[in-house]
Amino acid sequence: MTMNKSVNELDRVFNPRTVAVVGDKKEMGYMWLKSLSTFQGKLYSVQIDPNELAGIEALGVENHSSLLDIPEPVDYVVIAVPRAVTPRIVADCVEKGVGGVTLFTSGFAETNTEEGIRLQRQLTEMARAAGLNLIGPNCMGIFNPKIGVRHSPDQYAGEGGSAGFISQSGTIATFFGLAGALNGVKVSKSVSYGNAIVLDSTDFLEYLAQDEQTKIIGMYIEGLKDGRRFFDCLKRVAREKPVFIWKGGDTEAGTRATASHTASMAESPAIWQALMRQSGAIKVDNLDEMIDTAKLLLHAKPVAGERVGLVAATGGQSVAISDAFAKAGLRVPCLSQDSYQELASFFDIIGASYQNPFDVSSNLRSLENVLRILDILDGDENIDSVVLEFSIFLLARWMTGPQSLDGFLDGLARFKARSTKPFLTVLVSVHMEERASEVRHKLTQRDIPCFPSFERGAGALRKMVDYYRFRQAEGIPV
Amino acid sequence: MTMNKSVNELDRVFNPRTVAVVGDKKEMGYMWLKSLSTFQGKLYSVQIDPNELAGIEALGVENHSSLLDIPEPVDYVVIAVPRAVTPRIVADCVEKGVGGVTLFTSGFAETNTEEGIRLQRQLTEMARAAGLNLIGPNCMGIFNPKIGVRHSPDQYAGEGGSAGFISQSGTIATFFGLAGALNGVKVSKSVSYGNAIVLDSTDFLEYLAQDEQTKIIGMYIEGLKDGRRFFDCLKRVAREKPVFIWKGGDTEAGTRATASHTASMAESPAIWQALMRQSGAIKVDNLDEMIDTAKLLLHAKPVAGERVGLVAATGGQSVAISDAFAKAGLRVPCLSQDSYQELASFFDIIGASYQNPFDVSSNLRSLENVLRILDILDGDENIDSVVLEFSIFLLARWMTGPQSLDGFLDGLARFKARSTKPFLTVLVSVHMEERASEVRHKLTQRDIPCFPSFERGAGALRKMVDYYRFRQAEGIPV
């Protein structure tokens, strides 16, 4: 049975004032001390190997030969020693009364070896008996950018976001933070928790549920220790904040992988699907879907309607965007007669069309025209969401100057500010990957969600609509 | 009824020695004359507006006031005049006896206006009566990079590839050429053919079927003029060369878009599915799927087996890759006992595993280890294809030097050269889009297919396996 850790205790671990790293060394490139170089509080190292001391000193970190020698209380400890040594260090943590521990070390039950299984059992018993807040083993622990607690030197520090993330995988936690930031989905606090021998997903979900900085919660889960407790918690939390769940090990092959990765026991995919459907959690199948949908929930107006107004730059793309959104179960309706009347007054239909989808073609060359079209869709009672694609114009002469590009994007930002409906953009990079990244970045800065393909935009909108429909059906205020 | 144009006639149009552009002008940025500046043969302009003559002269192009004044036979004409003028120019083309015409002008039946429909009927009757090889209207026509015939200044010239492309959309033809080249799928010849009032998809399919330079054929089709003729042709051609079909207007909304785009009549999606299944054509749903699958067919060894060996850099990714390939209907089997025995002799399982999927973790730091793992999979009788993911190492210190990166990629190229099975790589860009593009480019140069996500790699492999299974079942030699 996983213990129900109080929120207060986890708050100390997620917001430490003192951190100690046990066992970081040159062979690992001092990855932990370097990652924690941004930490706003006091950082200590614990290392007994005399050959490592000069390197640790060069990083400006105070070293002690034992956790117990650190002259103040320690809120958060990272243990990176060989597995055979871990019980001794965990015992020190208990004696020191630390706030919590990330056990980075791997080689436990997930290896399916006798020694690994024995050591994992020993650590579990020690930590539970002492009430130690142990994260892991076989994990990367906490990322709290606001106070500079990181687990990779690639992560950012200094500005927190509003997306909490709970991940059994360290790589996926790292990727979520990095790719999310690029998409306007910045992390408030995240945790990678590996084998989950003491603290499990439910503990972290309870913690982030009450964390004010956290507005949405993403989860990557390979298995649960206590399914009933998780479900009860999820049902409660998902009513308060959007919860995204990516279940790793969703297939027989994936389940074999989760056993080797975090020694997780697999529940059936059908159980997980029912659990998500009943709780109103948002089911995603990979990191892209997670970030795409989070981006929309954070940066688009809420909507429960399925009717989209689709504006593409050219004819082929107007067909492709319609197929993609229709295949996602969204509707592409005809507009109101008022809209058609207004469109007829200015829209050049040579090489273009406006039935919905729109093929705007040369009409896109004038920002005024584009905004007029978008405003018509925003005002049309048949339309719930507005989508704009303009990939071809990456290639066009008039976008080569930064001024005209910025002017165009500023116009879109003004539309977004005055619009009442979700507004999505799609920009296919074609062969101009760098240029497309730059434009997507500019859109993110303007708080406009942008997707790299029709399918991804459509998939995210579908999930957002389903989320708000669930809330509507349950009578939960949007 | 579409006429069955002889291959000889189309050969003249696709490989012109003289090209004339009628009606290019400053307002269009001289897009046609600039696109054709790379043309290896003789380029003429036809323009009667005196205000345009200086601009055309500045481009170094010889101008005449009528097609009939050009002092030699003309193989290929691009018409870019206003729609009302098109019948007169088409009459000139007939009188001149040109090889063929791309009618770029739009504003015909696709506008659903009386004048547009009337003009389209008039042009159709004129061209058919005269046996004129008319492409379009409302299209971009031919791209033959080898001889510099282009329809966009963004396209490349000088080196042809082996992928033919037949597209009712100009944007999609352009995108295929540009995005394809970045992925090692370079165009032999492509054509954008719009409303298809004379020449239709079947004519181009017949032409590319016999074109020696063309090894695979992609098609983007919104509608057919003569379904029976197309099907008979497709059944024949698909036995000779892989044919990829993306049917635009696959949904009700998409069908409305195709009517506005190319005035296409929609056949039912069910008919198209049956047609593709029976002919062995490869069904794709968007440009990414088209290029992904083409990349694999051009740059991977053929395979009809479904069993994949999956190598991921870390644990979370080993779960994600397994789920993605299993969801695509591929199998992730256990390896042979010989393989496990050899792996046990050197593979470090602390923080790693090798059940299939592999979580190689620190084992990936040695190129020798990676190659040994790949060779084991290549030699394992339980495995049909080998997949390697190494995204996290984009972030790792040891890949920051170009030498160690190139050395790693050269090692993969050596493996590919000696391997007997398809070899795919997956590189997720996370937040390092530029860096990932660079690495993907280096892989493309080494003839190693690389995908930006597990799902896209899995989808492409599924389609390739299905293609070879169809051939196997039909008794067609691979």
PDB file of C-alpha atoms in Angstrom, chain B residues 114-299:
ATOM      1  CA  GLU B 114     -21.911  31.108 -65.578  1.00  0.00           C
ATOM      2  CA  GLU B 115     -18.951  32.671 -67.337  1.00  0.00           C
ATOM      3  CA  GLY B 116     -16.454  30.276 -65.803  1.00  0.00           C
ATOM      4  CA  ILE B 117     -18.502  27.232 -66.822  1.00  0.00           C
ATOM      5  CA  ARG B 118     -19.086  28.571 -70.334  1.00  0.00           C
ATOM      6  CA  LEU B 119     -15.395  29.342 -70.891  1.00  0.00           C
ATOM      7  CA  GLN B 120     -14.336  25.935 -69.592  1.00  0.00           C
ATOM      8  CA  ARG B 121     -16.726  24.226 -72.010  1.00  0.00           C
ATOM      9  CA  GLN B 122     -15.420  26.329 -74.889  1.00  0.00           C
ATOM     10  CA  LEU B 123     -11.766  25.523 -74.100  1.00  0.00           C
ATOM     11  CA  THR B 124     -12.526  21.847 -73.693  1.00  0.00           C
ATOM     12  CA  GLU B 125     -14.218  21.648 -77.084  1.00  0.00           C
ATOM     13  CA  MET B 126     -11.457  23.602 -78.830  1.00  0.00           C
ATOM     14  CA  ALA B 127      -8.629  21.529 -77.348  1.00  0.00           C
ATOM     15  CA  ARG B 128     -10.293  18.172 -77.921  1.00  0.00           C
ATOM     16  CA  ALA B 129     -11.258  18.980 -81.485  1.00  0.00           C
ATOM     17  CA  ALA B 130      -7.682  19.965 -82.246  1.00  0.00           C
ATOM     18  CA  GLY B 131      -6.065  17.156 -80.255  1.00  0.00           C
ATOM     19  CA  LEU B 132      -4.207  19.740 -78.161  1.00  0.00           C
ATOM     20  CA  ASN B 133      -2.378  18.391 -75.104  1.00  0.00           C
ATOM     21  CA  LEU B 134      -3.895  20.761 -72.580  1.00  0.00           C
ATOM     22  CA  ILE B 135      -2.926  20.547 -68.897  1.00  0.00           C
ATOM     23  CA  GLY B 136      -5.323  22.319 -66.560  1.00  0.00           C
ATOM     24  CA  PRO B 137      -6.748  24.898 -66.389  1.00  0.00           C
ATOM     25  CA  ASN B 138      -6.185  26.156 -62.834  1.00  0.00           C
ATOM     26  CA  CYS B 139      -2.856  24.417 -62.322  1.00  0.00           C
ATOM     27  CA  MET B 140       0.923  24.761 -62.224  1.00  0.00           C
ATOM     28  CA  GLY B 141       1.866  22.217 -64.902  1.00  0.00           C
ATOM     29  CA  ILE B 142       5.203  20.501 -65.266  1.00  0.00           C
ATOM     30  CA  PHE B 143       8.257  20.259 -63.020  1.00  0.00           C
ATOM     31  CA  ASN B 144      11.248  18.547 -64.608  1.00  0.00           C
ATOM     32  CA  PRO B 145      14.249  19.509 -62.496  1.00  0.00           C
ATOM     33  CA  LYS B 146      16.801  17.784 -64.731  1.00  0.00           C
ATOM     34  CA  ILE B 147      16.201  20.255 -67.557  1.00  0.00           C
ATOM     35  CA  GLY B 148      15.190  23.148 -65.296  1.00  0.00           C
ATOM     36  CA  VAL B 149      11.473  23.282 -66.110  1.00  0.00           C
ATOM     37  CA  ARG B 150       9.964  24.619 -62.870  1.00  0.00           C
ATOM     38  CA  HIS B 151       6.734  26.252 -61.762  1.00  0.00           C
ATOM     39  CA  SER B 152       8.069  27.956 -58.647  1.00  0.00           C
ATOM     40  CA  PRO B 153      11.335  29.797 -58.013  1.00  0.00           C
ATOM     41  CA  ASP B 154      11.635  27.809 -54.777  1.00  0.00           C
ATOM     42  CA  GLN B 155      12.043  24.536 -56.640  1.00  0.00           C
ATOM     43  CA  TYR B 156      15.449  23.064 -57.338  1.00  0.00           C
ATOM     44  CA  ALA B 157      16.914  22.383 -60.736  1.00  0.00           C
ATOM     45  CA  GLY B 158      19.832  20.435 -62.116  1.00  0.00           C
ATOM     46  CA  GLU B 159      19.456  17.042 -60.507  1.00  0.00           C
ATOM     47  CA  GLY B 160      16.481  14.825 -61.020  1.00  0.00           C
ATOM     48  CA  GLY B 161      15.377  12.111 -58.629  1.00  0.00           C
ATOM     49  CA  SER B 162      13.326   8.967 -59.070  1.00  0.00           C
ATOM     50  CA  ALA B 163       9.899   9.982 -57.714  1.00  0.00           C
ATOM     51  CA  GLY B 164       7.191  10.902 -60.189  1.00  0.00           C
ATOM     52  CA  PHE B 165       4.296  12.963 -58.861  1.00  0.00           C
ATOM     53  CA  ILE B 166       0.854  13.615 -60.355  1.00  0.00           C
ATOM     54  CA  SER B 167      -1.207  16.195 -58.494  1.00  0.00           C
ATOM     55  CA  GLN B 168      -4.456  17.964 -59.033  1.00  0.00           C
ATOM     56  CA  SER B 169      -3.189  20.669 -56.643  1.00  0.00           C
ATOM     57  CA  GLY B 170      -0.321  23.022 -57.435  1.00  0.00           C
ATOM     58  CA  THR B 171       0.535  23.646 -53.797  1.00  0.00           C
ATOM     59  CA  ILE B 172       0.748  19.947 -53.062  1.00  0.00           C
ATOM     60  CA  ALA B 173       2.933  19.357 -56.141  1.00  0.00           C
ATOM     61  CA  THR B 174       5.248  22.131 -54.962  1.00  0.00           C
ATOM     62  CA  PHE B 175       5.275  20.849 -51.388  1.00  0.00           C
ATOM     63  CA  PHE B 176       5.994  17.282 -52.515  1.00  0.00           C
ATOM     64  CA  GLY B 177       9.017  18.439 -54.475  1.00  0.00           C
ATOM     65  CA  LEU B 178      10.427  20.585 -51.690  1.00  0.00           C
ATOM     66  CA  ALA B 179       9.685  18.395 -48.675  1.00  0.00           C
ATOM     67  CA  GLY B 180      10.516  15.246 -50.618  1.00  0.00           C
ATOM     68  CA  ALA B 181      13.999  16.462 -51.560  1.00  0.00           C
ATOM     69  CA  LEU B 182      14.748  17.094 -47.891  1.00  0.00           C
ATOM     70  CA  ASN B 183      13.821  13.461 -47.226  1.00  0.00           C
ATOM     71  CA  GLY B 184      15.756  11.849 -50.048  1.00  0.00           C
ATOM     72  CA  VAL B 185      12.658  11.608 -52.251  1.00  0.00           C
ATOM     73  CA  LYS B 186      13.599  13.738 -55.239  1.00  0.00           C
ATOM     74  CA  VAL B 187      11.310  14.322 -58.170  1.00  0.00           C
ATOM     75  CA  SER B 188      11.948  12.822 -61.590  1.00  0.00           C
ATOM     76  CA  LYS B 189       9.007  14.623 -63.188  1.00  0.00           C
ATOM     77  CA  SER B 190       5.866  16.038 -61.673  1.00  0.00           C
ATOM     78  CA  VAL B 191       2.698  17.612 -62.978  1.00  0.00           C
ATOM     79  CA  SER B 192      -0.041  19.711 -61.410  1.00  0.00           C
ATOM     80  CA  TYR B 193      -3.125  19.383 -63.611  1.00  0.00           C
ATOM     81  CA  GLY B 194      -6.027  21.231 -61.947  1.00  0.00           C
ATOM     82  CA  ASN B 195      -9.447  20.900 -63.553  1.00  0.00           C
ATOM     83  CA  ALA B 196      -8.270  18.174 -65.967  1.00  0.00           C
ATOM     84  CA  ILE B 197     -10.526  19.140 -68.864  1.00  0.00           C
ATOM     85  CA  VAL B 198      -8.385  17.322 -71.436  1.00  0.00           C
ATOM     86  CA  LEU B 199      -5.436  15.476 -69.944  1.00  0.00           C
ATOM     87  CA  ASP B 200      -6.324  13.588 -66.760  1.00  0.00           C
ATOM     88  CA  SER B 201      -4.495  11.556 -64.113  1.00  0.00           C
ATOM     89  CA  THR B 202      -4.582   8.420 -66.261  1.00  0.00           C
ATOM     90  CA  ASP B 203      -2.644  10.094 -69.077  1.00  0.00           C
ATOM     91  CA  PHE B 204       0.095  11.123 -66.706  1.00  0.00           C
ATOM     92  CA  LEU B 205       0.126   7.764 -64.959  1.00  0.00           C
ATOM     93  CA  GLU B 206       0.649   6.035 -68.310  1.00  0.00           C
ATOM     94  CA  TYR B 207       3.408   8.427 -69.159  1.00  0.00           C
ATOM     95  CA  LEU B 208       5.323   8.081 -65.871  1.00  0.00           C
ATOM     96  CA  ALA B 209       4.816   4.295 -65.909  1.00  0.00           C
ATOM     97  CA  GLN B 210       7.115   4.029 -68.919  1.00  0.00           C
ATOM     98  CA  ASP B 211       9.496   6.811 -67.852  1.00  0.00           C
ATOM     99  CA  GLU B 212      12.773   5.127 -66.978  1.00  0.00           C
ATOM    100  CA  GLN B 213      13.890   7.795 -64.577  1.00  0.00           C
ATOM    101  CA  THR B 214      10.714   7.323 -62.506  1.00  0.00           C
ATOM    102  CA  LYS B 215      10.875   4.437 -59.997  1.00  0.00           C
ATOM    103  CA  ILE B 216       7.874   5.295 -57.817  1.00  0.00           C
ATOM    104  CA  ILE B 217       4.739   7.321 -58.562  1.00  0.00           C
ATOM    105  CA  GLY B 218       2.806   9.502 -56.125  1.00  0.00           C
ATOM    106  CA  MET B 219      -0.665  10.856 -56.896  1.00  0.00           C
ATOM    107  CA  TYR B 220      -2.866  13.490 -55.301  1.00  0.00           C
ATOM    108  CA  ILE B 221      -6.310  13.104 -56.891  1.00  0.00           C
ATOM    109  CA  GLU B 222      -9.537  14.996 -56.206  1.00  0.00           C
ATOM    110  CA  GLY B 223     -11.688  13.282 -58.845  1.00  0.00           C
ATOM    111  CA  LEU B 224     -11.594  11.195 -62.016  1.00  0.00           C
ATOM    112  CA  LYS B 225     -13.067  11.858 -65.451  1.00  0.00           C
ATOM    113  CA  ASP B 226     -13.071   8.200 -66.441  1.00  0.00           C
ATOM    114  CA  GLY B 227     -12.863   5.846 -63.495  1.00  0.00           C
ATOM    115  CA  ARG B 228     -12.812   2.621 -65.518  1.00  0.00           C
ATOM    116  CA  ARG B 229      -9.894   3.726 -67.642  1.00  0.00           C
ATOM    117  CA  PHE B 230      -8.005   4.890 -64.544  1.00  0.00           C
ATOM    118  CA  PHE B 231      -8.564   1.609 -62.715  1.00  0.00           C
ATOM    119  CA  ASP B 232      -7.416  -0.501 -65.674  1.00  0.00           C
ATOM    120  CA  CYS B 233      -4.299   1.609 -65.991  1.00  0.00           C
ATOM    121  CA  LEU B 234      -3.608   1.588 -62.245  1.00  0.00           C
ATOM    122  CA  LYS B 235      -3.906  -2.210 -61.983  1.00  0.00           C
ATOM    123  CA  ARG B 236      -1.280  -2.527 -64.693  1.00  0.00           C
ATOM    124  CA  VAL B 237       1.099   0.181 -63.466  1.00  0.00           C
ATOM    125  CA  ALA B 238       0.957  -0.732 -59.763  1.00  0.00           C
ATOM    126  CA  ARG B 239       2.403  -4.132 -60.636  1.00  0.00           C
ATOM    127  CA  GLU B 240       5.425  -2.453 -62.209  1.00  0.00           C
ATOM    128  CA  LYS B 241       6.144   0.448 -59.853  1.00  0.00           C
ATOM    129  CA  PRO B 242       4.905   1.436 -56.399  1.00  0.00           C
ATOM    130  CA  VAL B 243       1.977   3.853 -56.819  1.00  0.00           C
ATOM    131  CA  PHE B 244       0.969   5.995 -53.821  1.00  0.00           C
ATOM    132  CA  ILE B 245      -2.481   7.553 -53.872  1.00  0.00           C
ATOM    133  CA  TRP B 246      -3.683  10.373 -51.671  1.00  0.00           C
ATOM    134  CA  LYS B 247      -7.370  10.917 -52.391  1.00  0.00           C
ATOM    135  CA  GLY B 248      -8.304  14.499 -51.588  1.00  0.00           C
ATOM    136  CA  GLY B 249     -11.957  14.900 -50.653  1.00  0.00           C
ATOM    137  CA  ASP B 250     -12.187  11.773 -48.588  1.00  0.00           C
ATOM    138  CA  THR B 251     -14.945  13.206 -46.408  1.00  0.00           C
ATOM    139  CA  GLU B 252     -18.136  15.154 -47.090  1.00  0.00           C
ATOM    140  CA  ALA B 253     -16.435  18.413 -46.112  1.00  0.00           C
ATOM    141  CA  GLY B 254     -13.426  17.575 -48.243  1.00  0.00           C
ATOM    142  CA  THR B 255     -15.688  16.817 -51.193  1.00  0.00           C
ATOM    143  CA  ARG B 256     -17.232  20.265 -50.968  1.00  0.00           C
ATOM    144  CA  ALA B 257     -13.691  21.643 -51.039  1.00  0.00           C
ATOM    145  CA  THR B 258     -12.715  19.656 -54.149  1.00  0.00           C
ATOM    146  CA  ALA B 259     -15.752  20.994 -55.996  1.00  0.00           C
ATOM    147  CA  SER B 260     -14.658  24.559 -55.266  1.00  0.00           C
ATOM    148  CA  HIS B 261     -11.041  23.747 -55.982  1.00  0.00           C
ATOM    149  CA  THR B 262     -10.980  21.767 -59.230  1.00  0.00           C
ATOM    150  CA  ALA B 263     -14.685  21.287 -59.952  1.00  0.00           C
ATOM    151  CA  SER B 264     -14.142  17.586 -59.315  1.00  0.00           C
ATOM    152  CA  MET B 265     -16.991  15.108 -59.016  1.00  0.00           C
ATOM    153  CA  ALA B 266     -16.537  12.885 -56.005  1.00  0.00           C
ATOM    154  CA  GLU B 267     -16.532   9.115 -56.134  1.00  0.00           C
ATOM    155  CA  SER B 268     -17.307   7.488 -52.791  1.00  0.00           C
ATOM    156  CA  PRO B 269     -14.458   6.796 -50.367  1.00  0.00           C
ATOM    157  CA  ALA B 270     -15.481   3.127 -50.341  1.00  0.00           C
ATOM    158  CA  ILE B 271     -14.967   2.864 -54.095  1.00  0.00           C
ATOM    159  CA  TRP B 272     -11.531   4.406 -53.792  1.00  0.00           C
ATOM    160  CA  GLN B 273     -10.554   2.068 -50.999  1.00  0.00           C
ATOM    161  CA  ALA B 274     -11.610  -0.965 -52.994  1.00  0.00           C
ATOM    162  CA  LEU B 275      -9.772   0.358 -56.029  1.00  0.00           C
ATOM    163  CA  MET B 276      -6.538   0.796 -54.126  1.00  0.00           C
ATOM    164  CA  ARG B 277      -6.807  -2.543 -52.357  1.00  0.00           C
ATOM    165  CA  GLN B 278      -7.479  -4.444 -55.554  1.00  0.00           C
ATOM    166  CA  SER B 279      -4.708  -2.770 -57.526  1.00  0.00           C
ATOM    167  CA  GLY B 280      -2.064  -2.913 -54.805  1.00  0.00           C
ATOM    168  CA  ALA B 281      -1.684   0.863 -54.826  1.00  0.00           C
ATOM    169  CA  ILE B 282      -0.513   2.324 -51.516  1.00  0.00           C
ATOM    170  CA  LYS B 283      -3.173   4.420 -49.802  1.00  0.00           C
ATOM    171  CA  VAL B 284      -1.901   7.478 -47.967  1.00  0.00           C
ATOM    172  CA  ASP B 285      -3.918  10.195 -46.233  1.00  0.00           C
ATOM    173  CA  ASN B 286      -1.631  13.191 -46.371  1.00  0.00           C
ATOM    174  CA  LEU B 287       1.669  14.479 -47.696  1.00  0.00           C
ATOM    175  CA  ASP B 288       3.669  13.316 -44.670  1.00  0.00           C
ATOM    176  CA  GLU B 289       2.470   9.733 -45.125  1.00  0.00           C
ATOM    177  CA  MET B 290       3.252   9.927 -48.830  1.00  0.00           C
ATOM    178  CA  ILE B 291       6.822  11.101 -48.296  1.00  0.00           C
ATOM    179  CA  ASP B 292       7.444   8.845 -45.289  1.00  0.00           C
ATOM    180  CA  THR B 293       6.421   5.729 -47.180  1.00  0.00           C
ATOM    181  CA  ALA B 294       8.187   6.765 -50.381  1.00  0.00           C
ATOM    182  CA  LYS B 295      11.351   7.328 -48.370  1.00  0.00           C
ATOM    183  CA  LEU B 296      11.209   3.817 -47.006  1.00  0.00           C
ATOM    184  CA  LEU B 297      10.485   2.199 -50.368  1.00  0.00           C
ATOM    185  CA  LEU B 298      13.375   4.065 -51.969  1.00  0.00           C
ATOM    186  CA  HIS B 299      15.920   3.749 -49.177  1.00  0.00           C
TER     187      HIS B 299
END
